[in-house]
Tab-separated table of C-alpha atoms in Angstrom:
chain	number	residue	atom	x	y	z
A	844	MET	CA	108.315	-172.045	-9.731
A	845	HIS	CA	106.963	-169.305	-7.452
A	846	LEU	CA	109.683	-167.026	-8.781
A	847	LEU	CA	108.659	-167.819	-12.350
A	848	ARG	CA	105.016	-167.020	-11.632
A	849	TYR	CA	106.067	-163.783	-9.943
A	850	PHE	CA	108.071	-162.635	-12.953
A	851	ALA	CA	105.284	-163.770	-15.259
A	852	THR	CA	102.738	-161.604	-13.527
A	853	LEU	CA	104.995	-158.563	-13.382
A	854	ILE	CA	105.887	-158.596	-17.027
A	855	LEU	CA	102.235	-158.971	-17.924
A	856	LEU	CA	101.543	-155.795	-15.966
A	857	PHE	CA	104.127	-153.822	-17.793
A	858	LEU	CA	103.005	-154.315	-21.372
A	859	SER	CA	99.310	-154.155	-20.600
A	860	CYS	CA	98.666	-150.582	-21.631
A	861	LEU	CA	100.837	-149.724	-24.595
A	862	SER	CA	99.389	-147.152	-26.965
A	863	VAL	CA	97.874	-148.443	-30.186
A	864	PRO	CA	97.847	-145.920	-33.040
A	865	LEU	CA	96.386	-147.019	-36.366
A	866	SER	CA	99.807	-147.626	-37.837
A	867	ASP	CA	100.072	-151.391	-38.214
A	868	PRO	CA	100.240	-152.218	-41.939
A	869	SER	CA	98.943	-155.721	-41.192
A	870	LEU	CA	95.622	-154.268	-40.048
A	871	LYS	CA	92.939	-153.594	-42.625
A	872	THR	CA	91.510	-150.076	-42.386
A	873	LEU	CA	88.122	-149.432	-43.920
A	874	PRO	CA	86.884	-146.400	-45.824
A	875	SER	CA	84.943	-143.683	-44.044
A	876	ARG	CA	81.179	-143.843	-44.229
A	877	SER	CA	79.741	-141.488	-46.837
A	878	ALA	CA	76.939	-141.376	-49.395
A	879	GLY	CA	79.359	-142.488	-52.085
A	880	THR	CA	80.636	-145.354	-49.984
A	881	LEU	CA	77.105	-146.533	-49.253
A	882	GLN	CA	76.294	-146.570	-52.943
A	883	GLN	CA	79.479	-148.421	-53.874
A	884	CYS	CA	79.748	-150.885	-50.992
A	885	GLY	CA	76.171	-151.653	-50.138
A	886	PRO	CA	74.371	-151.693	-46.790
A	887	VAL	CA	77.418	-152.875	-44.809
A	888	ALA	CA	79.056	-149.452	-45.204
A	889	ALA	CA	76.535	-148.028	-42.762
A	890	PHE	CA	78.362	-149.902	-40.008
A	891	TYR	CA	81.886	-148.700	-40.781
A	892	ASN	CA	83.800	-146.639	-38.175
A	893	GLN	CA	82.633	-148.967	-35.420
A	894	LYS	CA	83.546	-148.434	-31.769
A	895	ALA	CA	84.177	-150.976	-29.030
A	896	ALA	CA	81.006	-149.897	-27.220
A	897	ASP	CA	78.926	-150.903	-30.254
A	898	TRP	CA	79.591	-154.552	-29.464
A	899	ASN	CA	77.532	-154.452	-26.281
A	900	SER	CA	75.061	-151.911	-27.598
A	901	TYR	CA	73.943	-154.362	-30.280
A	902	GLY	CA	74.143	-157.528	-28.177
A	903	LEU	CA	77.042	-159.206	-29.970
A	904	ASP	CA	77.948	-161.572	-27.117
A	905	ALA	CA	74.502	-163.162	-27.083
A	906	TRP	CA	74.251	-163.067	-30.865
A	907	LEU	CA	77.575	-164.863	-31.348
A	908	ASN	CA	76.664	-167.506	-28.758
A	909	THR	CA	73.426	-168.185	-30.623
A	910	TRP	CA	75.223	-168.346	-33.967
A	911	TRP	CA	77.770	-170.758	-32.493
A	912	SER	CA	75.069	-173.059	-31.125
A	913	ASN	CA	73.254	-173.080	-34.469
A	914	HIS	CA	76.407	-173.837	-36.461
A	915	THR	CA	78.219	-176.360	-34.282
A	916	ALA	CA	78.108	-178.965	-37.070
A	917	GLU	CA	79.626	-176.575	-39.601
A	918	ILE	CA	82.412	-175.593	-37.196
A	919	GLY	CA	83.212	-179.251	-36.586
A	920	SER	CA	83.208	-180.266	-40.245
A	921	ASN	CA	85.223	-177.347	-41.621
A	922	SER	CA	88.971	-178.005	-41.591
A	923	LYS	CA	89.502	-174.369	-40.645
A	924	GLY	CA	87.129	-174.686	-37.687
A	925	PHE	CA	85.290	-171.612	-36.456
A	926	ALA	CA	87.002	-169.121	-38.796
A	927	GLY	CA	86.283	-171.227	-41.852
A	928	ALA	CA	82.678	-171.861	-40.874
A	929	PHE	CA	82.011	-168.217	-40.057
A	930	GLY	CA	83.790	-167.012	-43.189
A	931	HIS	CA	81.707	-169.368	-45.281
A	932	TRP	CA	78.479	-168.171	-43.688
A	933	ALA	CA	79.345	-164.470	-43.577
A	934	PHE	CA	80.946	-163.828	-46.964
A	935	GLY	CA	81.098	-167.125	-48.792
A	936	ASN	CA	84.712	-168.150	-48.085
A	937	PRO	CA	85.039	-171.569	-46.371
A	938	ASN	CA	88.846	-171.259	-46.487
A	939	TRP	CA	89.000	-168.152	-44.274
A	940	SER	CA	91.377	-169.539	-41.641
A	941	CYS	CA	93.092	-166.504	-40.030
A	942	ARG	CA	95.939	-168.873	-39.171
A	943	ASP	CA	99.439	-167.689	-38.412
A	944	ASP	CA	101.057	-169.906	-41.019
A	945	GLY	CA	103.288	-167.490	-42.892
A	946	SER	CA	100.535	-166.238	-45.141
A	947	ASP	CA	99.729	-162.523	-45.240
A	948	SER	CA	96.244	-163.113	-46.613
A	949	SER	CA	94.764	-165.883	-44.460
A	950	CYS	CA	92.506	-163.389	-42.672
A	951	ASP	CA	91.752	-160.949	-45.495
A	952	PHE	CA	88.184	-159.995	-46.265
A	953	ASN	CA	86.651	-157.158	-48.232
A	954	PRO	CA	83.165	-156.252	-47.015
A	955	CYS	CA	82.656	-153.687	-49.746
A	956	ASP	CA	80.048	-154.856	-52.273
A	957	ASP	CA	80.177	-158.453	-51.030
A	958	ASN	CA	76.871	-159.996	-52.077
A	959	VAL	CA	76.842	-162.711	-49.417
A	960	LEU	CA	77.581	-160.335	-46.561
A	961	ASN	CA	75.222	-157.623	-47.757
A	962	SER	CA	72.383	-160.146	-47.987
A	963	LYS	CA	72.454	-160.885	-44.240
A	964	GLY	CA	69.621	-158.488	-43.460
A	965	ASP	CA	69.047	-158.156	-39.714
A	966	ASP	CA	72.279	-160.083	-39.073
A	967	LEU	CA	74.434	-157.814	-41.237
A	968	ARG	CA	75.723	-155.554	-38.469
A	969	GLN	CA	76.577	-158.483	-36.200
A	970	ALA	CA	78.229	-160.434	-39.014
A	971	TYR	CA	80.370	-157.462	-39.978
A	972	TYR	CA	81.364	-156.666	-36.380
A	973	THR	CA	82.380	-160.284	-35.796
A	974	LEU	CA	84.446	-160.385	-38.990
A	975	GLU	CA	86.188	-157.167	-38.016
A	976	SER	CA	86.899	-158.380	-34.485
A	977	VAL	CA	88.304	-161.713	-35.655
A	978	ASN	CA	90.457	-159.968	-38.253
A	979	ARG	CA	91.803	-157.516	-35.700
A	980	LEU	CA	92.447	-160.216	-33.108
A	981	HIS	CA	94.506	-161.963	-35.754
A	982	SER	CA	96.412	-158.742	-36.497
A	983	TYR	CA	97.109	-158.409	-32.772
A	984	PHE	CA	98.803	-161.803	-32.595
A	985	GLN	CA	100.542	-161.205	-35.898
A	986	GLY	CA	101.882	-157.825	-34.827
A	987	LEU	CA	103.149	-159.161	-31.523
A	988	GLY	CA	104.820	-162.072	-33.252
A	989	GLU	CA	106.680	-159.740	-35.575
A	990	ALA	CA	107.696	-157.502	-32.677
A	991	PHE	CA	108.976	-160.283	-30.448
A	992	GLN	CA	110.821	-161.982	-33.261
A	993	SER	CA	112.786	-158.799	-33.820
A	994	ALA	CA	116.509	-159.340	-33.515
A	995	SER	CA	116.751	-156.190	-31.412
A	996	ILE	CA	115.201	-157.939	-28.422
A	997	ALA	CA	117.662	-160.797	-28.525
A	998	SER	CA	120.635	-158.505	-29.026
A	999	ALA	CA	119.551	-156.164	-26.237
A	1000	LEU	CA	119.263	-158.998	-23.744
A	1001	SER	CA	122.102	-161.273	-24.832
A	1002	LYS	CA	124.775	-159.388	-22.965
A	1003	ASP	CA	127.869	-161.247	-21.832
A	1004	SER	CA	128.299	-158.718	-19.037
A	1005	TRP	CA	125.029	-159.116	-17.091
A	1006	ALA	CA	126.435	-160.805	-14.016
A	1007	THR	CA	129.787	-159.050	-14.003
A	1008	ILE	CA	128.142	-155.605	-14.180
A	1009	PHE	CA	125.281	-156.032	-11.715
A	1010	TYR	CA	126.455	-158.796	-9.416
A	1011	LYS	CA	129.310	-159.330	-6.979
A	1012	ASP	CA	129.373	-162.659	-5.183
A	1013	LYS	CA	131.501	-162.094	-2.093
A	1014	ASP	CA	131.629	-165.798	-1.258
A	1015	VAL	CA	132.142	-167.005	-4.849
A	1016	LYS	CA	129.126	-169.272	-4.588
A	1017	SER	CA	127.546	-171.224	-7.429
A	1018	VAL	CA	125.740	-169.192	-10.080
A	1019	THR	CA	122.839	-171.662	-10.081
A	1020	ALA	CA	120.517	-169.247	-8.280
A	1021	LEU	CA	121.279	-166.484	-10.761
A	1022	LYS	CA	120.691	-168.811	-13.662
A	1023	GLU	CA	117.270	-169.659	-12.250
A	1024	VAL	CA	116.100	-166.078	-11.876
A	1025	LEU	CA	117.247	-165.073	-15.340
A	1026	ASN	CA	115.625	-168.131	-16.863
A	1027	ALA	CA	112.447	-167.082	-15.100
A	1028	ALA	CA	112.678	-163.546	-16.430
A	1029	SER	CA	113.123	-164.770	-19.994
A	1030	THR	CA	110.364	-167.354	-20.063
A	1031	VAL	CA	107.642	-164.848	-19.284
A	1032	VAL	CA	107.813	-163.195	-22.690
A	1033	GLY	CA	104.693	-165.121	-23.598
A	1034	VAL	CA	102.902	-163.539	-20.690
A	1035	ALA	CA	103.905	-160.067	-21.799
A	1036	ALA	CA	102.247	-160.778	-25.124
A	1037	ALA	CA	98.917	-161.229	-23.384
A	1038	PHE	CA	98.378	-157.493	-23.212
A	1039	GLY	CA	101.049	-156.044	-25.480
A	1040	GLY	CA	99.436	-153.371	-27.603
A	1041	LEU	CA	96.089	-153.196	-25.822
A	1042	ALA	CA	94.935	-149.743	-24.787
A	1043	GLY	CA	94.236	-149.231	-21.101
A	1044	PRO	CA	90.631	-147.963	-21.451
A	1045	ALA	CA	89.689	-150.877	-23.701
A	1046	ALA	CA	91.176	-153.404	-21.324
A	1047	GLY	CA	89.304	-151.795	-18.471
A	1048	VAL	CA	85.979	-152.330	-20.208
A	1049	ALA	CA	86.590	-155.821	-21.540
A	1050	SER	CA	87.189	-157.607	-18.262
A	1051	GLY	CA	86.226	-161.001	-19.665
A	1052	ALA	CA	88.803	-160.871	-22.421
A	1053	VAL	CA	91.372	-159.476	-20.018
A	1054	SER	CA	90.894	-162.401	-17.647
A	1055	ALA	CA	91.084	-164.930	-20.458
A	1056	LEU	CA	94.240	-163.461	-21.930
A	1057	PHE	CA	95.800	-163.282	-18.477
A	1058	ALA	CA	95.102	-166.925	-17.616
A	1059	GLY	CA	95.971	-168.203	-21.070
A	1060	ALA	CA	99.265	-166.391	-21.244
A	1061	VAL	CA	100.361	-167.548	-17.816
A	1062	GLY	CA	99.500	-171.090	-18.814
A	1063	ALA	CA	101.621	-170.755	-21.929
A	1064	ALA	CA	104.701	-169.471	-20.158
A	1065	VAL	CA	104.933	-171.499	-16.965
A	1066	PRO	CA	105.749	-174.912	-18.522
A	1067	LEU	CA	108.788	-173.511	-20.299
A	1068	LEU	CA	110.956	-173.487	-17.200
A	1069	GLY	CA	110.875	-177.256	-17.012
A	1070	THR	CA	112.318	-177.602	-20.505
A	1071	HIS	CA	115.572	-175.918	-19.524
A	1072	GLN	CA	116.481	-177.575	-16.242
A	1073	ASP	CA	119.542	-179.196	-17.811
A	1074	ASP	CA	121.228	-175.929	-18.734
A	1075	THR	CA	124.689	-175.647	-17.243
A	1076	LEU	CA	126.571	-172.382	-16.845
A	1077	GLN	CA	130.322	-172.506	-16.522
A	1078	LYS	CA	130.664	-168.847	-15.616
A	1079	SER	CA	128.455	-165.895	-14.777
A	1080	ALA	CA	129.007	-164.317	-18.172
A	1081	ASP	CA	126.893	-167.062	-19.763
A	1082	LEU	CA	123.762	-165.703	-18.125
A	1083	GLY	CA	123.253	-162.985	-20.734
A	1084	ALA	CA	123.270	-165.441	-23.605
A	1085	VAL	CA	120.772	-167.652	-21.772
A	1086	LEU	CA	118.430	-164.727	-21.244
A	1087	GLY	CA	118.419	-163.584	-24.855
A	1088	ARG	CA	117.937	-167.121	-26.149
A	1089	ARG	CA	115.006	-167.836	-23.840
A	1090	VAL	CA	113.203	-164.699	-24.970
A	1091	LEU	CA	112.834	-165.957	-28.502
A	1092	GLU	CA	112.144	-169.548	-27.508
A	1093	SER	CA	109.380	-168.659	-25.081
A	1094	LEU	CA	107.530	-166.627	-27.696
A	1095	LYS	CA	106.745	-169.740	-29.737
A	1096	SER	CA	104.416	-171.115	-27.079
A	1097	PHE	CA	102.180	-168.078	-26.968
A	1098	ILE	CA	101.792	-167.197	-30.642
A	1099	SER	CA	100.217	-170.610	-31.191
A	1100	ALA	CA	97.203	-169.104	-29.415
A	1101	ASN	CA	96.100	-167.477	-32.661
A	1102	ASN	CA	95.689	-170.771	-34.477
A	1103	ILE	CA	93.992	-172.454	-31.531
A	1104	LEU	CA	91.461	-169.676	-31.068
A	1105	MET	CA	90.720	-169.236	-34.763
A	1106	HIS	CA	89.928	-172.919	-35.011
A	1107	GLY	CA	87.372	-172.501	-32.240
A	1108	ASP	CA	89.261	-174.429	-29.590
A	1109	SER	CA	90.051	-173.464	-25.991
A	1110	PHE	CA	93.462	-171.897	-25.401
A	1111	LYS	CA	95.308	-173.449	-22.427
A	1112	ASN	CA	92.017	-174.666	-20.967
A	1113	THR	CA	90.773	-171.115	-20.425
A	1114	SER	CA	88.168	-170.255	-23.064
A	1115	ASP	CA	87.529	-170.126	-26.784
A	1116	ILE	CA	87.604	-167.106	-29.077
A	1117	ARG	CA	84.236	-165.794	-27.876
A	1118	THR	CA	85.684	-164.738	-24.552
A	1119	TYR	CA	88.570	-162.976	-26.270
A	1120	LEU	CA	86.110	-161.023	-28.434
A	1121	LYS	CA	83.842	-160.278	-25.476
A	1122	ASP	CA	82.808	-156.659	-24.839
A	1123	GLY	CA	84.264	-155.536	-28.173
A	1124	LEU	CA	87.886	-155.491	-27.068
A	1125	PHE	CA	89.093	-155.928	-30.652
A	1126	LEU	CA	86.210	-154.336	-32.562
A	1127	ASP	CA	88.129	-151.099	-33.163
A	1128	PHE	CA	91.607	-152.305	-32.173
A	1129	GLY	CA	94.109	-150.101	-33.974
A	1130	GLY	CA	97.068	-152.429	-34.276
A	1131	VAL	CA	100.277	-153.193	-32.401
A	1132	ASP	CA	102.858	-150.439	-32.115
A	1133	LYS	CA	105.780	-152.774	-32.703
A	1134	VAL	CA	108.515	-150.267	-31.944
A	1135	GLN	CA	106.984	-149.433	-28.591
A	1136	VAL	CA	106.463	-153.094	-27.752
A	1137	ILE	CA	110.124	-153.826	-28.479
A	1138	ASP	CA	111.399	-150.860	-26.479
A	1139	SER	CA	109.076	-151.577	-23.576
A	1140	MET	CA	109.906	-155.263	-23.488
A	1141	ASN	CA	113.619	-154.524	-23.430
A	1142	ALA	CA	113.270	-152.030	-20.580
A	1143	PHE	CA	110.996	-154.281	-18.553
A	1144	LEU	CA	113.060	-157.445	-18.878
A	1145	THR	CA	116.227	-155.491	-18.196
A	1146	GLY	CA	114.711	-154.086	-15.017
A	1147	GLN	CA	113.525	-157.500	-13.855
A	1148	ALA	CA	116.910	-159.101	-14.430
A	1149	ILE	CA	118.766	-156.329	-12.607
A	1150	ASN	CA	116.327	-156.536	-9.705
A	1151	ALA	CA	116.864	-160.301	-9.485
A	1152	LEU	CA	120.619	-159.843	-9.338
A	1153	TRP	CA	120.507	-157.010	-6.818
A	1154	ARG	CA	118.073	-158.846	-4.553
A	1155	THR	CA	120.793	-161.439	-3.902
A	1156	GLN	CA	123.020	-158.704	-2.447
A	1157	LYS	CA	122.869	-156.062	0.303
A	1158	VAL	CA	121.079	-153.515	-1.862
A	1159	PHE	CA	118.456	-151.340	-0.167
A	1160	ILE	CA	116.584	-148.019	-0.199
A	1161	MET	CA	116.558	-145.678	2.785
A	1162	GLY	CA	114.991	-142.257	3.291
A	1163	GLY	CA	111.768	-140.547	4.249
A	1164	GLY	CA	113.191	-137.245	5.485
A	1165	ALA	CA	112.905	-133.912	3.719
A	1166	CYS	CA	114.435	-133.447	0.292
A	1167	GLY	CA	117.826	-131.820	0.710
A	1168	ASP	CA	118.371	-133.443	4.127
A	1169	GLY	CA	119.616	-131.143	6.928
A	1170	GLN	CA	117.269	-132.631	9.522
A	1171	GLY	CA	119.818	-134.264	11.772
A	1172	ILE	CA	119.553	-137.832	10.466
A	1173	GLY	CA	122.524	-137.689	8.121
A	1174	GLU	CA	122.893	-136.957	4.444
A	1175	GLY	CA	122.279	-139.365	1.581
A	1176	PRO	CA	123.973	-139.695	-1.810
A	1177	GLN	CA	122.285	-137.124	-4.025
A	1178	GLY	CA	123.280	-138.922	-7.214
A	1179	MET	CA	121.370	-142.034	-6.133
A	1180	SER	CA	118.160	-140.360	-5.025
A	1181	ILE	CA	114.710	-139.103	-5.847
A	1182	CYS	CA	112.566	-136.416	-4.251
A	1183	ARG	CA	109.014	-137.693	-4.083
A	1184	ASP	CA	106.138	-135.974	-2.340
A	1185	GLY	CA	108.616	-133.826	-0.467
A	1186	LYS	CA	110.631	-136.785	0.824
A	1187	ALA	CA	114.105	-137.938	-0.189
A	1188	TRP	CA	114.888	-141.583	-0.899
A	1189	TYR	CA	118.332	-143.056	-1.550
A	1190	LEU	CA	119.563	-146.227	-3.255
A	1191	TYR	CA	122.436	-148.006	-1.458
A	1192	TRP	CA	124.618	-151.064	-1.614
A	1193	TRP	CA	126.509	-152.104	1.505
A	1194	GLU	CA	129.752	-153.213	-0.066
A	1195	GLU	CA	131.963	-155.665	1.773
A	1196	PRO	CA	135.707	-155.993	1.180
A	1197	ARG	CA	137.281	-159.218	0.077
A	1198	GLY	CA	139.888	-160.655	2.409
A	1199	ILE	CA	140.884	-159.405	5.873
A	1200	ARG	CA	141.403	-155.727	6.645
A	1201	LEU	CA	142.718	-154.229	9.874
A	1202	SER	CA	141.070	-150.846	9.440
A	1203	GLU	CA	137.413	-150.049	10.061
A	1204	SER	CA	136.813	-150.567	6.337
A	1205	ARG	CA	136.771	-154.271	7.141
A	1206	TYR	CA	133.138	-153.643	8.100
A	1207	GLY	CA	132.333	-152.451	4.633
A	1208	TRP	CA	130.937	-149.138	3.446
A	1209	THR	CA	127.978	-147.683	1.596
A	1210	SER	CA	128.371	-147.647	-2.145
A	1211	ALA	CA	126.306	-147.369	-5.303
A	1212	PRO	CA	124.902	-150.756	-6.364
A	1213	MET	CA	126.952	-152.685	-8.881
A	1214	GLY	CA	126.174	-151.424	-12.386
A	1215	SER	CA	124.001	-148.493	-11.292
A	1216	ASP	CA	126.365	-146.145	-13.126
A	1217	LYS	CA	125.382	-147.890	-16.382
A	1218	LEU	CA	121.657	-147.183	-16.016
A	1219	GLY	CA	119.953	-144.594	-18.187
A	1220	GLN	CA	122.425	-144.962	-21.038
A	1221	GLY	CA	123.527	-147.332	-23.772
A	1222	ASP	CA	122.212	-150.866	-23.398
A	1223	TYR	CA	120.439	-149.875	-20.195
A	1224	ALA	CA	118.855	-146.614	-21.335
A	1225	GLY	CA	115.358	-147.898	-20.569
A	1226	VAL	CA	116.027	-148.209	-16.826
A	1227	THR	CA	117.114	-145.415	-14.488
A	1228	VAL	CA	118.000	-145.143	-10.807
A	1229	GLN	CA	114.770	-143.203	-10.409
A	1230	ASP	CA	112.844	-146.143	-11.882
A	1231	VAL	CA	114.440	-148.473	-9.354
A	1232	ILE	CA	113.448	-146.324	-6.396
A	1233	ASN	CA	109.941	-145.429	-7.590
A	1234	SER	CA	109.047	-149.003	-8.489
A	1235	SER	CA	110.343	-150.324	-5.178
A	1236	LEU	CA	108.575	-147.624	-3.147
A	1237	ASP	CA	105.241	-148.497	-4.767
A	1238	ALA	CA	105.754	-152.198	-4.096
A	1239	TYR	CA	106.697	-151.439	-0.483
A	1240	THR	CA	103.748	-149.084	0.005
A	1241	HIS	CA	101.337	-151.775	-1.082
A	1242	ALA	CA	102.859	-154.892	0.476
A	1243	LYS	CA	105.908	-153.924	2.546
A	1244	PHE	CA	108.491	-156.745	2.202
A	1245	ASP	CA	105.977	-159.321	1.017
A	1246	TYR	CA	105.245	-158.403	-2.599
A	1247	THR	CA	104.386	-161.946	-3.661
A	1248	VAL	CA	103.107	-163.501	-6.860
A	1249	GLU	CA	99.595	-163.356	-5.426
A	1250	THR	CA	100.011	-159.648	-4.744
A	1251	ALA	CA	101.267	-159.031	-8.253
A	1252	ALA	CA	98.400	-160.998	-9.804
A	1253	THR	CA	95.805	-159.104	-7.791
A	1254	ARG	CA	97.326	-155.776	-8.709
A	1255	ALA	CA	97.525	-156.813	-12.366
A	1256	GLN	CA	93.856	-157.635	-12.582
A	1257	ASP	CA	92.879	-154.526	-10.681
A	1258	ALA	CA	94.987	-152.175	-12.803
A	1259	LEU	CA	93.793	-153.672	-16.068
A	1260	GLN	CA	90.137	-153.986	-15.256
A	1261	ASN	CA	89.638	-150.764	-13.317
A	1262	GLY	CA	92.049	-148.575	-15.248
A	1263	TRP	CA	93.779	-146.991	-12.238
A	1264	GLY	CA	97.278	-147.502	-13.623
A	1265	ASN	CA	99.120	-147.598	-16.933
A	1266	PRO	CA	101.999	-150.088	-16.712
A	1267	GLY	CA	103.096	-149.457	-20.285
A	1268	ALA	CA	103.532	-145.741	-19.674
A	1269	ALA	CA	105.244	-146.293	-16.321
A	1270	ALA	CA	107.781	-148.625	-17.951
A	1271	ALA	CA	110.474	-149.892	-15.584
A	1272	SER	CA	109.148	-147.674	-12.785
A	1273	TRP	CA	105.927	-149.700	-12.572
A	1274	GLU	CA	105.171	-151.148	-9.154
A	1275	GLY	CA	107.001	-154.388	-8.514
A	1276	VAL	CA	109.398	-154.387	-11.466
A	1277	PHE	CA	111.873	-153.606	-8.703
A	1278	THR	CA	111.347	-154.818	-5.139
A	1279	ILE	CA	114.436	-153.417	-3.434
A	1280	PRO	CA	113.821	-153.392	0.372
A	1281	VAL	CA	112.797	-149.979	1.747
A	1282	CYS	CA	113.511	-148.487	5.196
A	1283	ASP	CA	111.616	-145.319	6.160
A	1284	VAL	CA	113.767	-143.359	8.632
A	1285	GLY	CA	111.801	-140.125	8.479
A	1286	TRP	CA	110.371	-140.759	11.935
A	1287	ALA	CA	113.838	-140.202	13.437
A	1288	VAL	CA	113.733	-136.477	12.593
A	1289	MET	CA	111.537	-135.926	15.644
A	1290	GLY	CA	112.207	-139.269	17.342
A	1291	GLU	CA	115.069	-140.421	19.551
A	1292	ILE	CA	117.644	-143.002	18.526
A	1293	ALA	CA	121.352	-143.177	19.269
A	1294	ASP	CA	123.745	-141.815	16.623
A	1295	LYS	CA	120.830	-140.739	14.463
A	1296	GLN	CA	123.026	-138.172	12.725
A	1297	TYR	CA	124.714	-141.145	11.006
A	1298	ILE	CA	121.618	-143.054	9.866
A	1299	LEU	CA	121.973	-141.714	6.330
A	1300	GLN	CA	125.439	-141.499	4.839
A	1301	PRO	CA	126.958	-140.555	1.492
A	1302	GLN	CA	128.651	-143.283	-0.521
A	1303	GLY	CA	132.338	-144.129	-0.400
A	1304	HIS	CA	134.998	-146.011	1.571
A	1305	ASP	CA	134.890	-143.478	4.401
A	1306	TYR	CA	131.153	-143.794	5.087
A	1307	ARG	CA	129.335	-146.393	7.134
A	1308	PRO	CA	125.819	-145.812	8.549
A	1309	HIS	CA	125.053	-146.361	12.243
A	1310	TRP	CA	121.738	-148.073	12.930
A	1311	CYS	CA	121.591	-148.175	16.721
A	1312	GLY	CA	117.954	-149.065	17.221
A	1313	PRO	CA	114.687	-149.760	15.397
A	1314	VAL	CA	115.790	-147.571	12.526
A	1315	CYS	CA	112.942	-148.449	10.125
A	1316	ALA	CA	109.731	-146.648	11.066
A	1317	GLY	CA	110.842	-146.723	14.729
A	1318	ASP	CA	109.559	-150.292	14.917
A	1319	GLU	CA	111.546	-153.380	15.881
A	1320	ALA	CA	109.544	-155.837	13.776
A	1321	THR	CA	109.733	-153.614	10.691
A	1322	THR	CA	113.471	-153.154	11.170
A	1323	ARG	CA	114.043	-156.900	11.487
A	1324	ALA	CA	111.974	-157.542	8.362
A	1325	PHE	CA	114.021	-154.957	6.454
A	1326	ILE	CA	117.328	-156.431	7.656
A	1327	HIS	CA	116.205	-159.869	6.500
A	1328	ALA	CA	114.930	-158.644	3.116
A	1329	ALA	CA	118.214	-156.787	2.521
A	1330	ASN	CA	120.279	-159.936	3.179
A	1331	MET	CA	121.751	-158.510	6.394
A	1332	ASP	CA	120.795	-161.147	8.947
A	1333	ASN	CA	123.617	-161.425	11.527
A	1334	PHE	CA	125.447	-158.616	9.734
A	1335	GLN	CA	127.456	-156.642	12.302
A	1336	SER	CA	128.603	-153.616	10.327
A	1337	PRO	CA	125.697	-151.168	10.917
A	1338	ARG	CA	125.739	-151.913	14.670
A	1339	PHE	CA	129.500	-151.945	15.262
A	1340	THR	CA	129.725	-148.582	17.086
A	1341	CYS	CA	126.434	-148.844	19.000
A	1342	ASP	CA	126.707	-148.680	22.809
A	1343	ASP	CA	123.691	-150.955	23.185
A	1344	ASP	CA	122.923	-154.010	21.096
A	1345	PRO	CA	120.210	-153.023	18.574
A	1346	PRO	CA	117.040	-155.166	18.524
A	1347	TYR	CA	117.651	-156.709	15.110
């Protein structure tokens, strides 16, 4: 369950800040304000071209709370709940439901020359802003639903080759653990929907709505894991089909939020629609960019699944010296590297041979991680080796080897509310999508450690690093933590040639 919550939080981060151009055909766009429009549409036209900041400028939160208190009876008696009661009051339509029930017109309204709406006097601006916000909240859920129901998501994730490409089980153990992590990755689609399509600056302002969407989405996704405990996988290849299937199934739980909120009820015991409208988050919402949501979701889920598979193996990142090497601590594989802030970082997999070998290769060798040659192209075009390293470095910088679900949740809230990061733009390179263990060996350039010229090695059967001391940051505790995180406890290969027994 902790793993599920961890994936849930990470995927929420990723889709939080997708761009939102006014391109969604499901979203009603209103005419520009002009003298002609005012004459044709009545007083309401003076409030067209609204901005999110107008919500707070004209006290909409307090106004809507007062309206709600004064119309509790109407909300309770109308079969459409809040939407029906407000529609009846605002423009004379008691059947305004804004439900996601297959209808394309359940949330339509035309403010132009509407006698009921234009007769609201001092309440006209607030009535119009609330109608617009409700309509656009509905279009948000509708757009996400259409995006996530796209067959391209299922086809991109339902790969028979997931485990055979990215995973090598030396001991031929059960695939139960892999099934669990991929189930977790798939069930958090509902959480991704919490912020899919919301612009970063808007989310930063509307902290109340952000918090509500965050809590509600997590609540929608978490229970899904329990519904699939009876799945059985006969072979690793089945994992891809499970992942793609869960993506579509998990969506159903979250899109029900639209109907719950429009009725005036609390979604997953978090809050009712007023909190979601708070601070004008949806007052000028431009619509969901469905293509970007689909592409981003595919890249993010792909990255999470690969990370889950690699974290069960001896996959790690090592570096910290100057780009180009030549500093006496060895040379890394240039094809599996990045140069960041003047420092080189390399992605490795310590591959172990099957069976018994008499040569030194029985201790294994450094190789490229399983499937890394597939990244950046074809089905895996949305994830690159550079994404893997950058994402892992950011996670390590913030929390070392302990990037937990609590860490991810804290970072999610902070990024969304304070606007310091854009997960949607960062894509699979966003902090924590990958959490490959990192070992900083840059200290050894000026420090002393035996065989330091072999700390970094290229990749291939003839290369095996020598770690004859506290290789990570020159610190024993850090080195032991890295060894543990990289699944190398009691692993003799990196210490085989050392004269003295290393302290890890």
